[in-house]
CSV table of C-alpha atoms in Angstrom, one decimal:
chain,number,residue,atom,x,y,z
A,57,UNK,CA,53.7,102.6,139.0
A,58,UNK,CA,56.4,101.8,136.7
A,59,UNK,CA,55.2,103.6,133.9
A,60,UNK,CA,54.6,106.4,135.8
A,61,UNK,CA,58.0,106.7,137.6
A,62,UNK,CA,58.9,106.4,133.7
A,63,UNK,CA,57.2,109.2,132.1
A,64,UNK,CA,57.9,111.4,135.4
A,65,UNK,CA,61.8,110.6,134.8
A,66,UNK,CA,62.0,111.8,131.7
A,67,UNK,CA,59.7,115.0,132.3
A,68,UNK,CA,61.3,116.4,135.0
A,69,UNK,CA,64.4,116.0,132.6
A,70,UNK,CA,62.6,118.0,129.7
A,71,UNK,CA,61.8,120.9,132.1
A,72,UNK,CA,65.1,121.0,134.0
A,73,UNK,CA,67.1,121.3,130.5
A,74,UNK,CA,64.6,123.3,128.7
A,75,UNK,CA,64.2,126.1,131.4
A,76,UNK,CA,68.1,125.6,131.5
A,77,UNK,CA,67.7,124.9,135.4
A,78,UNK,CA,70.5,122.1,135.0
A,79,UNK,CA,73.2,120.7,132.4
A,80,UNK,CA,72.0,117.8,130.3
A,81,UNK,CA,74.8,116.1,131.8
A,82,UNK,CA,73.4,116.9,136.3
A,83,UNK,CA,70.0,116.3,134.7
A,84,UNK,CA,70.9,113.3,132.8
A,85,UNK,CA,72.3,111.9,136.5
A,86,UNK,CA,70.9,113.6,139.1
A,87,UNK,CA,67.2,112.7,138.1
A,88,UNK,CA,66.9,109.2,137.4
A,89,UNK,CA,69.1,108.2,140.6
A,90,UNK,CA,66.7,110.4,142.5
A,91,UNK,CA,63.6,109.0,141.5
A,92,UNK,CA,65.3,105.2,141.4
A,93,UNK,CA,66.1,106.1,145.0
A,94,UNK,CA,63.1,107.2,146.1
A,95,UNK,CA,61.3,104.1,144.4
A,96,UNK,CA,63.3,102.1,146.3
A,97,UNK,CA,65.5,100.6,143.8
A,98,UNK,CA,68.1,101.5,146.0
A,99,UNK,CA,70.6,98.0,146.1
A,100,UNK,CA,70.4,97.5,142.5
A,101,UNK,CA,71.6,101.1,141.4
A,102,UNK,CA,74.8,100.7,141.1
A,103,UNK,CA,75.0,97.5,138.9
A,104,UNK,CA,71.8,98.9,136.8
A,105,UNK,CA,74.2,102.2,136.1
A,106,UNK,CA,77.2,100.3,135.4
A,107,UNK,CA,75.6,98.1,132.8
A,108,UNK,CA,74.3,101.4,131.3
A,109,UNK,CA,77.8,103.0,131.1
A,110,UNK,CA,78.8,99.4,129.7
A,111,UNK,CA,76.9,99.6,126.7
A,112,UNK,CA,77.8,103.1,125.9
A,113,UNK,CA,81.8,103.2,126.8
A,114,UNK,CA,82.5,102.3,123.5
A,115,UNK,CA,80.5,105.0,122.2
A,116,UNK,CA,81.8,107.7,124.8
A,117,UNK,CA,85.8,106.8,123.7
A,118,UNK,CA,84.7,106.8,120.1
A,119,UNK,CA,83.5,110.2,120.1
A,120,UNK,CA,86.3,111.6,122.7
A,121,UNK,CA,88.9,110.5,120.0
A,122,UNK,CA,86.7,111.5,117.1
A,123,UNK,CA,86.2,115.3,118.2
A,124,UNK,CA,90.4,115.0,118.6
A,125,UNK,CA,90.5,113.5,115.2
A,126,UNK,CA,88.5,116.3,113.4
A,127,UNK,CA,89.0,119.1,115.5
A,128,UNK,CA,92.9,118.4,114.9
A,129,UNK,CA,91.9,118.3,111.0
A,130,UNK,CA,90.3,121.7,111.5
A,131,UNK,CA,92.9,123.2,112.9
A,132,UNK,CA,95.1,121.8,110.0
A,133,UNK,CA,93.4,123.6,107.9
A,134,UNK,CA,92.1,120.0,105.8
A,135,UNK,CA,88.5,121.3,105.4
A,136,UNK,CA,89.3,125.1,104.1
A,137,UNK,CA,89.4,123.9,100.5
A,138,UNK,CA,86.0,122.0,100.7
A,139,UNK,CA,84.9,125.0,102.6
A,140,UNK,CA,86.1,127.5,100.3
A,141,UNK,CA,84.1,125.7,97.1
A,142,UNK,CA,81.6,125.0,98.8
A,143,UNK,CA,81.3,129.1,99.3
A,144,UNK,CA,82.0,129.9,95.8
A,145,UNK,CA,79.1,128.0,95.1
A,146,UNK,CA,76.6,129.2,97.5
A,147,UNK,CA,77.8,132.5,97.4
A,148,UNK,CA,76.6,135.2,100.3
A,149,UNK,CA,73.5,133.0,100.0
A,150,UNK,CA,71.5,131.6,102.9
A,151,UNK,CA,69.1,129.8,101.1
A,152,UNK,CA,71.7,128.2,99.1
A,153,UNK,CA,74.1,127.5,101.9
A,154,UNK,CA,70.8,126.2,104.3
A,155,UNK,CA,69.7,123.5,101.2
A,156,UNK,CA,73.6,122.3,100.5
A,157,UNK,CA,73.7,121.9,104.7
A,158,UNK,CA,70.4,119.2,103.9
A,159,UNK,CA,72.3,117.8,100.2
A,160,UNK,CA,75.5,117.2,102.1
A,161,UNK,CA,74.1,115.9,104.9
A,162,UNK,CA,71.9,113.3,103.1
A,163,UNK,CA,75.1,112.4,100.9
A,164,UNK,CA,77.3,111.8,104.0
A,165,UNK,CA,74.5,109.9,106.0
A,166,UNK,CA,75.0,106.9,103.2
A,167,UNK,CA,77.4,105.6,105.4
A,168,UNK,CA,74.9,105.0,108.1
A,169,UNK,CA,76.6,106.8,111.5
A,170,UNK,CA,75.0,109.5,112.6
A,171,UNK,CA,78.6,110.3,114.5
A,172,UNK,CA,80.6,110.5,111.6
A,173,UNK,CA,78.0,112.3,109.6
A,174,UNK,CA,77.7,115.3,112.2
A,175,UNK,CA,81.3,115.6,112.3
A,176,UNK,CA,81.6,116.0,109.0
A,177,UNK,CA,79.1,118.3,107.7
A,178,UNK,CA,79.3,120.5,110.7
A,179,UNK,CA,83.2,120.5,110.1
A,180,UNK,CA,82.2,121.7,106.8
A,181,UNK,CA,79.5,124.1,107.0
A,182,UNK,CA,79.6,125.7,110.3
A,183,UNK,CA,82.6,128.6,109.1
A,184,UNK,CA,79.9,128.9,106.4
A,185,UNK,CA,77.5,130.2,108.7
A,186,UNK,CA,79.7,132.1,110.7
A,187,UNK,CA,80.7,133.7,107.4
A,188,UNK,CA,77.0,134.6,106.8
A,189,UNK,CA,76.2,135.2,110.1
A,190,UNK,CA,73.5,132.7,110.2
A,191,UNK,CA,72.1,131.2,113.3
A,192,UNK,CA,73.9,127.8,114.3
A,193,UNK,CA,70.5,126.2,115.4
A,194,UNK,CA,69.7,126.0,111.8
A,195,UNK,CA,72.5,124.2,110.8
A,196,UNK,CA,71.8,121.4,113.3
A,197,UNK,CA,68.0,121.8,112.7
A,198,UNK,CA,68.5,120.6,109.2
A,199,UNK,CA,71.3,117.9,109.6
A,200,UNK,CA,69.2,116.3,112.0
A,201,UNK,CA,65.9,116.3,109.8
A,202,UNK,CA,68.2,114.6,107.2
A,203,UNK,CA,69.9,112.3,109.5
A,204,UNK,CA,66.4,111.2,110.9
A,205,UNK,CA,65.5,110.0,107.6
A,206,UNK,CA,68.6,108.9,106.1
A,207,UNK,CA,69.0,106.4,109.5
A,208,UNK,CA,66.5,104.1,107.8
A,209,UNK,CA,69.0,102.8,105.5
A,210,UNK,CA,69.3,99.3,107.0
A,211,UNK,CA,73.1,99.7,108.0
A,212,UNK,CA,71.2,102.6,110.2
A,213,UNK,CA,70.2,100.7,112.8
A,214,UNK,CA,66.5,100.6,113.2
A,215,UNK,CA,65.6,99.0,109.8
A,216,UNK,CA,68.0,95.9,110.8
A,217,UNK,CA,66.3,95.8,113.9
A,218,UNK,CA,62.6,95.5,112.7
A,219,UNK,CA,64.6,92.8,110.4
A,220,UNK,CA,66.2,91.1,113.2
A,221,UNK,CA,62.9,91.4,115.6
A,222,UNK,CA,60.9,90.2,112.7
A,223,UNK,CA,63.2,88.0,111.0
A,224,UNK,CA,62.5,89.6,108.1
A,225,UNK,CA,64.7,90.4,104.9
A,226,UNK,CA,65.3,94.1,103.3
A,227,UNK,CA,62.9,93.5,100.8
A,228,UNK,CA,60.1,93.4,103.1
A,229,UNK,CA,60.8,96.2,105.1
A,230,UNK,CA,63.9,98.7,103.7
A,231,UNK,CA,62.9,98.5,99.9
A,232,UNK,CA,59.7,99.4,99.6
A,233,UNK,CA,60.5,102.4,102.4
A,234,UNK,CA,62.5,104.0,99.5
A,235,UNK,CA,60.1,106.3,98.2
A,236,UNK,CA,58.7,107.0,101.8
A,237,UNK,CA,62.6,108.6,102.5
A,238,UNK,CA,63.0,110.0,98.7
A,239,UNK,CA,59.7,111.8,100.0
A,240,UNK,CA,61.2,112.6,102.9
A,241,UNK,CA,64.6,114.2,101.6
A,242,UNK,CA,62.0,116.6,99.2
A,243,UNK,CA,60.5,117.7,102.6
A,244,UNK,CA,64.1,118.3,104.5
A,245,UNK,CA,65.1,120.3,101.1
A,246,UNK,CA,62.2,122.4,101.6
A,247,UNK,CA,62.4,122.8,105.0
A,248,UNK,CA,66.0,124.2,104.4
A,249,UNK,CA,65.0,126.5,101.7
A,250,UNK,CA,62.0,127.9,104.1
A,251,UNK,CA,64.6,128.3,107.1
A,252,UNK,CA,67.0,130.4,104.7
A,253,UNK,CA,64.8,132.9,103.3
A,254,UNK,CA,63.6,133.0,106.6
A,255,UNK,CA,67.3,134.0,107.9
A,256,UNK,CA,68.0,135.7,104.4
A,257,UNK,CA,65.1,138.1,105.6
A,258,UNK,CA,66.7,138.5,109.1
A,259,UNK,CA,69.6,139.3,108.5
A,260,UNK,CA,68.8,142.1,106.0
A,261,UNK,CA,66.8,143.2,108.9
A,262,UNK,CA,68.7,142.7,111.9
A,263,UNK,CA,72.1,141.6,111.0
A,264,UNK,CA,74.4,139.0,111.5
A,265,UNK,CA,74.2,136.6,114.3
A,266,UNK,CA,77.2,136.7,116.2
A,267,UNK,CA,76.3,134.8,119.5
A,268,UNK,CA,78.6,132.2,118.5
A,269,UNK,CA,80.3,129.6,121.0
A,270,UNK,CA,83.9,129.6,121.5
A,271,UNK,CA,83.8,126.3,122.9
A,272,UNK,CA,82.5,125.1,119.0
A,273,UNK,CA,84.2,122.6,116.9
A,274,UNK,CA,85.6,125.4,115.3
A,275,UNK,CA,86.8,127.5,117.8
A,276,UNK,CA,88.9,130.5,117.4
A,277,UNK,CA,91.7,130.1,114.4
A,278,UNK,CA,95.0,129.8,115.1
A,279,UNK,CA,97.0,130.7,112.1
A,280,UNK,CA,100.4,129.0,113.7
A,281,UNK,CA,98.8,125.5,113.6
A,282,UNK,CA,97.9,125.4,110.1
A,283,UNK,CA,99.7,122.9,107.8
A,284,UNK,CA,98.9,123.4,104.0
A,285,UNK,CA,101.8,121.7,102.8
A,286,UNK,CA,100.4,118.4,104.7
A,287,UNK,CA,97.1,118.4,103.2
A,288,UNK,CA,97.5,115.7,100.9
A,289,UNK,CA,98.7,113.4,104.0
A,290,UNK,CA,95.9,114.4,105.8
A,291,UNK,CA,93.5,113.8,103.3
A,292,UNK,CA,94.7,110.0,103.1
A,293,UNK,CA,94.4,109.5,106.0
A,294,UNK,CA,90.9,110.8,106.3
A,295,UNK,CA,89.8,108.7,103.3
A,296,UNK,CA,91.7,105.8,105.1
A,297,UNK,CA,89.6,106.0,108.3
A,298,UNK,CA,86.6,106.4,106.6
A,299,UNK,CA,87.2,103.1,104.5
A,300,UNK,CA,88.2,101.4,107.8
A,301,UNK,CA,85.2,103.0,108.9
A,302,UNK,CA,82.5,101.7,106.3
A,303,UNK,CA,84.1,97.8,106.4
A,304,UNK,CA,84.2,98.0,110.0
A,305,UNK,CA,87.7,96.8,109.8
A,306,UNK,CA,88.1,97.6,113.5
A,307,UNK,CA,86.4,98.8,116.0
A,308,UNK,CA,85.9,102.8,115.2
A,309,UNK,CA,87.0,104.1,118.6
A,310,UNK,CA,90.2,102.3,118.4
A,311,UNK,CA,90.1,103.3,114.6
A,312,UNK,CA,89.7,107.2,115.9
A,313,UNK,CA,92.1,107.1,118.6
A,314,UNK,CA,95.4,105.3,116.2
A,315,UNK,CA,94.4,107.7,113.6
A,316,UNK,CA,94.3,110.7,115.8
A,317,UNK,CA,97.8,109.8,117.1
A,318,UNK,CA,99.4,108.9,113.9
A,319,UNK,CA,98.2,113.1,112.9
A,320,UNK,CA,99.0,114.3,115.7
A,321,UNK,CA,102.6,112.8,115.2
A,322,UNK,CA,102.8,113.7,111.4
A,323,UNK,CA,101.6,117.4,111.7
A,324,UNK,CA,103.0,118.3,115.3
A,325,UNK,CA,106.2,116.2,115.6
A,326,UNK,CA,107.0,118.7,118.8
A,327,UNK,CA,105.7,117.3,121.9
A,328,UNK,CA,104.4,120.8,123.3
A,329,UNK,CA,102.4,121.2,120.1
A,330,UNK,CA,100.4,117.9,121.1
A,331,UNK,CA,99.8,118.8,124.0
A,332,UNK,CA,98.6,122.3,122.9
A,333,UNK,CA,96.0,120.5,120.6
A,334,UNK,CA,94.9,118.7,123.2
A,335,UNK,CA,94.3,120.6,125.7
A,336,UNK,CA,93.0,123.2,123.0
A,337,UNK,CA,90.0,120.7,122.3
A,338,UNK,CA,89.7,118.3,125.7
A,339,UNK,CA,86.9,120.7,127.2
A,340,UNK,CA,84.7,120.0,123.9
A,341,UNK,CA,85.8,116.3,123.9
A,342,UNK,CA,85.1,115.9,127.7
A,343,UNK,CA,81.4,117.3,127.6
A,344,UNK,CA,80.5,115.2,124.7
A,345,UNK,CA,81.6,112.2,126.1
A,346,UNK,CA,80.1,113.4,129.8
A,347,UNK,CA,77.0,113.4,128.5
A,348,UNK,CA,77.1,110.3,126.9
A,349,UNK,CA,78.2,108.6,129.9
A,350,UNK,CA,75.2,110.3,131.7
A,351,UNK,CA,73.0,108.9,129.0
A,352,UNK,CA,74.5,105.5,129.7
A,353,UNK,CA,73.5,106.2,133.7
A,354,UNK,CA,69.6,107.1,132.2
A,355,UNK,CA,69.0,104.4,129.9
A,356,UNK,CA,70.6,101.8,132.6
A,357,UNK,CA,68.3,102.6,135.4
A,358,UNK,CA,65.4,102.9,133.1
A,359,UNK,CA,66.1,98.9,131.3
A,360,UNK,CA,67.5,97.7,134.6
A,361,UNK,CA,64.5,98.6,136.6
A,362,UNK,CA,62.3,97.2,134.2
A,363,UNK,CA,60.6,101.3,134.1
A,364,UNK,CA,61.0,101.3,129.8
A,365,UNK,CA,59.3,97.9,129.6
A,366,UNK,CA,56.1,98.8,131.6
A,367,UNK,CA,55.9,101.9,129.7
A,368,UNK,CA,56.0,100.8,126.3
A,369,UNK,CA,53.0,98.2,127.3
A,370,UNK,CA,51.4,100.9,129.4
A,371,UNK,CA,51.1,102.7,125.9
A,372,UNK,CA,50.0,99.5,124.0
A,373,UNK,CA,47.4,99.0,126.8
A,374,UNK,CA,45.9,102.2,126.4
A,375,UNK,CA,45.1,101.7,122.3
A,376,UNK,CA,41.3,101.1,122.2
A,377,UNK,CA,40.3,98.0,121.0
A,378,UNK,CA,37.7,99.2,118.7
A,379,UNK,CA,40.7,100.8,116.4
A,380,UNK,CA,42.7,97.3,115.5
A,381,UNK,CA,41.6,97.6,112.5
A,382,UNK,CA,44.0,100.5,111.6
A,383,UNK,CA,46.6,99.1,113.5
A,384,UNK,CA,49.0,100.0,110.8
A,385,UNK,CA,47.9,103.5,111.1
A,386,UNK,CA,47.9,103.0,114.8
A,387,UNK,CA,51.6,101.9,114.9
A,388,UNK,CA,52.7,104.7,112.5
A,389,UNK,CA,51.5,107.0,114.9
A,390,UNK,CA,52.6,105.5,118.3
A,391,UNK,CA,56.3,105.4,116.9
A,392,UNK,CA,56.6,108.5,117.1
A,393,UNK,CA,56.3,109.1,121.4
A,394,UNK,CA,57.6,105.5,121.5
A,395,UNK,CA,61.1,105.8,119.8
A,396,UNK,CA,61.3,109.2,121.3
A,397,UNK,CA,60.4,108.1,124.5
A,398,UNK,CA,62.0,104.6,124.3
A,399,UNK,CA,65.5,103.0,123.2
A,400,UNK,CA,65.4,101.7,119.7
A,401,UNK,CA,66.4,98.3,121.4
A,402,UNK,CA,63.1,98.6,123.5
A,403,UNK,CA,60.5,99.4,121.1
A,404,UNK,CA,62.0,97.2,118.5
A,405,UNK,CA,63.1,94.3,120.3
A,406,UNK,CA,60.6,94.4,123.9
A,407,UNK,CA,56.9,96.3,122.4
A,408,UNK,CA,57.0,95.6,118.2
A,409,UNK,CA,56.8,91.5,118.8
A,410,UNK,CA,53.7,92.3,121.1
A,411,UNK,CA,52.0,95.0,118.3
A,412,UNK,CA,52.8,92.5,115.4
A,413,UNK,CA,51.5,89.3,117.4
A,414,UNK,CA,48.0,91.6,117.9
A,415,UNK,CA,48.1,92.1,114.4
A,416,UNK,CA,48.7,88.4,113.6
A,417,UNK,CA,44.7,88.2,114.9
A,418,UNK,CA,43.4,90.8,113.2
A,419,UNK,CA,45.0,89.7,109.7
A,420,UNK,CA,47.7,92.2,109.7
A,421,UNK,CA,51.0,91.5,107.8
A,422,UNK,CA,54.1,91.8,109.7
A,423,UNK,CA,55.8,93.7,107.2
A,424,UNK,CA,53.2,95.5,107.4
A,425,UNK,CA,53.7,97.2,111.0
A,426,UNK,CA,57.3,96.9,110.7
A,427,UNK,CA,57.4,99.4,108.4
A,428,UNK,CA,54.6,101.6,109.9
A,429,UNK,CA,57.1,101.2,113.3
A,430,UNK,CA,59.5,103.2,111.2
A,431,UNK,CA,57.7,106.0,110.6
A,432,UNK,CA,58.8,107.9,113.9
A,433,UNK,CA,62.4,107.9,112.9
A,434,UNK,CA,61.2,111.1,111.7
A,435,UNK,CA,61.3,112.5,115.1
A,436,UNK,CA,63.5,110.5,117.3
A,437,UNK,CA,66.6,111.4,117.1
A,438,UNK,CA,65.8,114.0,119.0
A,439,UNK,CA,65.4,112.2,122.2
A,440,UNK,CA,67.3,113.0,125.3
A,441,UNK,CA,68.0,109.2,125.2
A,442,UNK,CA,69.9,109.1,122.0
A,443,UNK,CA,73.9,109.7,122.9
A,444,UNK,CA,74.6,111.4,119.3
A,445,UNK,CA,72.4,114.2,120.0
A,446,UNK,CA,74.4,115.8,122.9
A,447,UNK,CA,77.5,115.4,120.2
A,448,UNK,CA,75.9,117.4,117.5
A,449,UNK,CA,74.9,120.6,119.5
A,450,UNK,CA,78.0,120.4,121.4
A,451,UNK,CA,79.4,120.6,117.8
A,452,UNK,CA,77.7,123.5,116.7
A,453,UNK,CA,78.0,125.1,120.1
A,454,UNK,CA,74.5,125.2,120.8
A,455,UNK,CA,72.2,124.0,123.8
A,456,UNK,CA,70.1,120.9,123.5
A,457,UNK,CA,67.5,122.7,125.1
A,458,UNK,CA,67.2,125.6,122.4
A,459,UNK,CA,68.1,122.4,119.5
A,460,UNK,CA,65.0,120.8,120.7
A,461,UNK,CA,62.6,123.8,120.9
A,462,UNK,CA,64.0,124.9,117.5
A,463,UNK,CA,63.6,121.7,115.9
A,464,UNK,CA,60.6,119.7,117.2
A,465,UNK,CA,57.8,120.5,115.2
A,466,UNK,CA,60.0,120.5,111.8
A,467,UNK,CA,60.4,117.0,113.4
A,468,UNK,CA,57.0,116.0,113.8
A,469,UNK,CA,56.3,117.2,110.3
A,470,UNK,CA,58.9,114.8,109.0
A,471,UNK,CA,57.1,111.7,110.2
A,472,UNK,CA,53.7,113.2,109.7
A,473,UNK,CA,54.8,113.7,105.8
A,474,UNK,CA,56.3,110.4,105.6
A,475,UNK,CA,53.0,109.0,107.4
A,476,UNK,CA,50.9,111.0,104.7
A,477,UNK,CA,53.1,109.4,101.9
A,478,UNK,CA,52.9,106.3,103.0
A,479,UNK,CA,49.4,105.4,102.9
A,480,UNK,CA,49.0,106.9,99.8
A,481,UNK,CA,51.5,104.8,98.5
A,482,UNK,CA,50.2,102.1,100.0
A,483,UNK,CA,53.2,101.1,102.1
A,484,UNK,CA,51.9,100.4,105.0
């Protein structure tokens, strides 16, 4: 019953968003307390949704602080220069600008938070695309294909947790997954370069695109906020909170919020200035962070009622037992519904010790199926229950619905090449 008031959760979700009959942020709320309700979990609701906006308040002030942060840099005008060579290379070139959208991206996911990375490169390339008048859902089509891979790095999170669940080292399970995500980058590359001659051809066609949001990172220009002579300051201080960022000096919400008041200060020493930026950019700040807030709501009634548990053994239970002999090919493919139906924290922590103890009987290698368990990173950042996602199209000014229609099945190809390379390789 559990599993089924599980996958019922999360598929009226899909279809409310998708058919755009609610907000991610109603849907993310309004649905599981409904269905916890009418299960009767009634008492424990409210403790089960305060734990789950517990573990993601960090998160939420992080990003409200770093949309302030970068949108105040943008407004500075910070990012023109980068912006402005990064045209001069690409030119009026969609195909160019879509493959240096997957370079940068890869470059900037080094540093192993997916946060930080779509702030960046959409901070970078999205007055690219308006320039072209190239459709936005591109531009977070391909960052995510690159993120998706580039989160393996074990600072990523889901490589140190088949480490920690495993108690394995990086040897075992990141190293030999380096070809598997050099493979992987190829396929993004060429994934960008099909979806710019694809626009290329469009646009010749058809035109520009010029549904832009307003509400966009970007937003409309304001020529009287600019501050060129402050550039070098502001640069500093980037590179400072990026170092602070990397050695996880402090926390990086607090890290956002001090350096967003120490710019704030330097570049707008007049008090109704600050307040102009922020009330310029607190609608963009405030859905991101509603939505993560609702995410918190989503994932706390589904661990706190126990729901993503049962369904993550429902979907062991229903693997024949005829086919343990593939089980590494078997948990390659299951990764990819589980760690877009599940939390990383539940398929790596609560169902991989079950799938690696089967495999213990059938002679199966740990390392083994903790690598195959990576495979579905391919796809799973595009699930409703990853907080990240919501900031990246409400970046780009796009809907998650549309994001996830656009995007899925270049998704799914991701892990299905990676899957491909590695049992040729031998990986897994």
């Amino acid at each position: 019953m559990l599993t089924f008031l599980g996958f019922l959760m999360i598929f009226i979700f899909m279809i409310l968003i998708m058919n755009k009959k609610m907000t991610p942020l109603t849907a993310l709320v309004i649905v599981p307390v409904t269905i916890a309700l009418l299960a009767g979990f009634g008492p424990q609701l409210g403790d089960m949704m305060k734990n789950g906006v517990k573990e993601i308040a960090l998160t939420g002030v992080m990003l409200i602080f770093a949309i302030l942060y970068f949108s105040l840099m943008i407004d500075t005008g910070l990012f023109e220069p980068l912006v402005n060579i990064i045209l001069k290379a690409v030119g009026d070139n969609p195909i160019k600008t879509t493959i240096g959208t997957a370079v940068l991206t890869a470059l900037v996911s080094l540093d192993g938070d997916g946060s930080s990375t779509y702030l960046i490169v959409v901070a970078a390339m999205l007055p690219l695309y308006k320039r072209q008048g190239m459709n936005p859902l591109i531009l977070t089509c391909i960052i995510m294909l690159a993120g998706q891979i580039m989160n393996i790095l074990p600072w990523g999170g889901p490589t140190a947790r088949v480490m920690s669940s495993l108690k394995l080292g990086h040897t075992e399970i990141f190293v030999p997954m380096i070809p598997i995500m050099s493979i992987g980058i190829l396929w993004v590359i060429f994934v960008a370069y099909l979806l710019g001659r694809r626009e290329k051809i469009r646009i010749a066609k058809h035109g520009k695109f010029t549904g832009y949001n307003t509400n966009d990172i970007i937003g409309e220009a304001d020529p009287k906020l600019r501050r060129p002579k402050l550039i070098l300051i502001n640069l500093a201080l980037t590179i400072t909170l990026l170092v602070v960022m990397i050695l996880d000096i402090v926390p990086l919400g607090i890290a956002f919020m001090i350096a967003f008041c120490i710019a704030s200060i330097i570049n707008y020493p007049k008090l109704k200035d600050q307040q102009k930026i922020i009330s310029k950019h607190a609608g963009n700040a405030l859905s991101v962070a509603g939505m993560i807030f609702g995410a918190g709501i989503f994932t706390g009634i589904l661990n706190g009622s126990g729901i993503m548990q049962a369904m993550g053994n429902s979907m062991i239970e229903i693997v024949p037992k005829s086919w343990g002999g593939y089980m590494n090919i078997v948990t390659a493919l299951f990764s990819i519904p589980f760690t877009f139906f599940l939390s990383n924290d539940a398929y790596y922590f609560g169902i991989l010790p079950i799938i690696v103890a089967t495999g213990h009987q059938l002679g199966i290698s740990p390392e083994v199926l903790g690598r195959a368990s990576l495979i579905g990173q391919g796809s799973h950042l595009l699930s409703p229950l990853v907080p990240s996602t919501y900031l990246l199209v409400s970046l780009a000014g796009v809907e998650f619905s549309d994001h996830l229609k656009y995007t899925l099945k270049w998704a799914i190809g991701s892990s299905v090449i990676m899957l491909l390379s590695a049992l040729i390789l031998g990986i897994i």
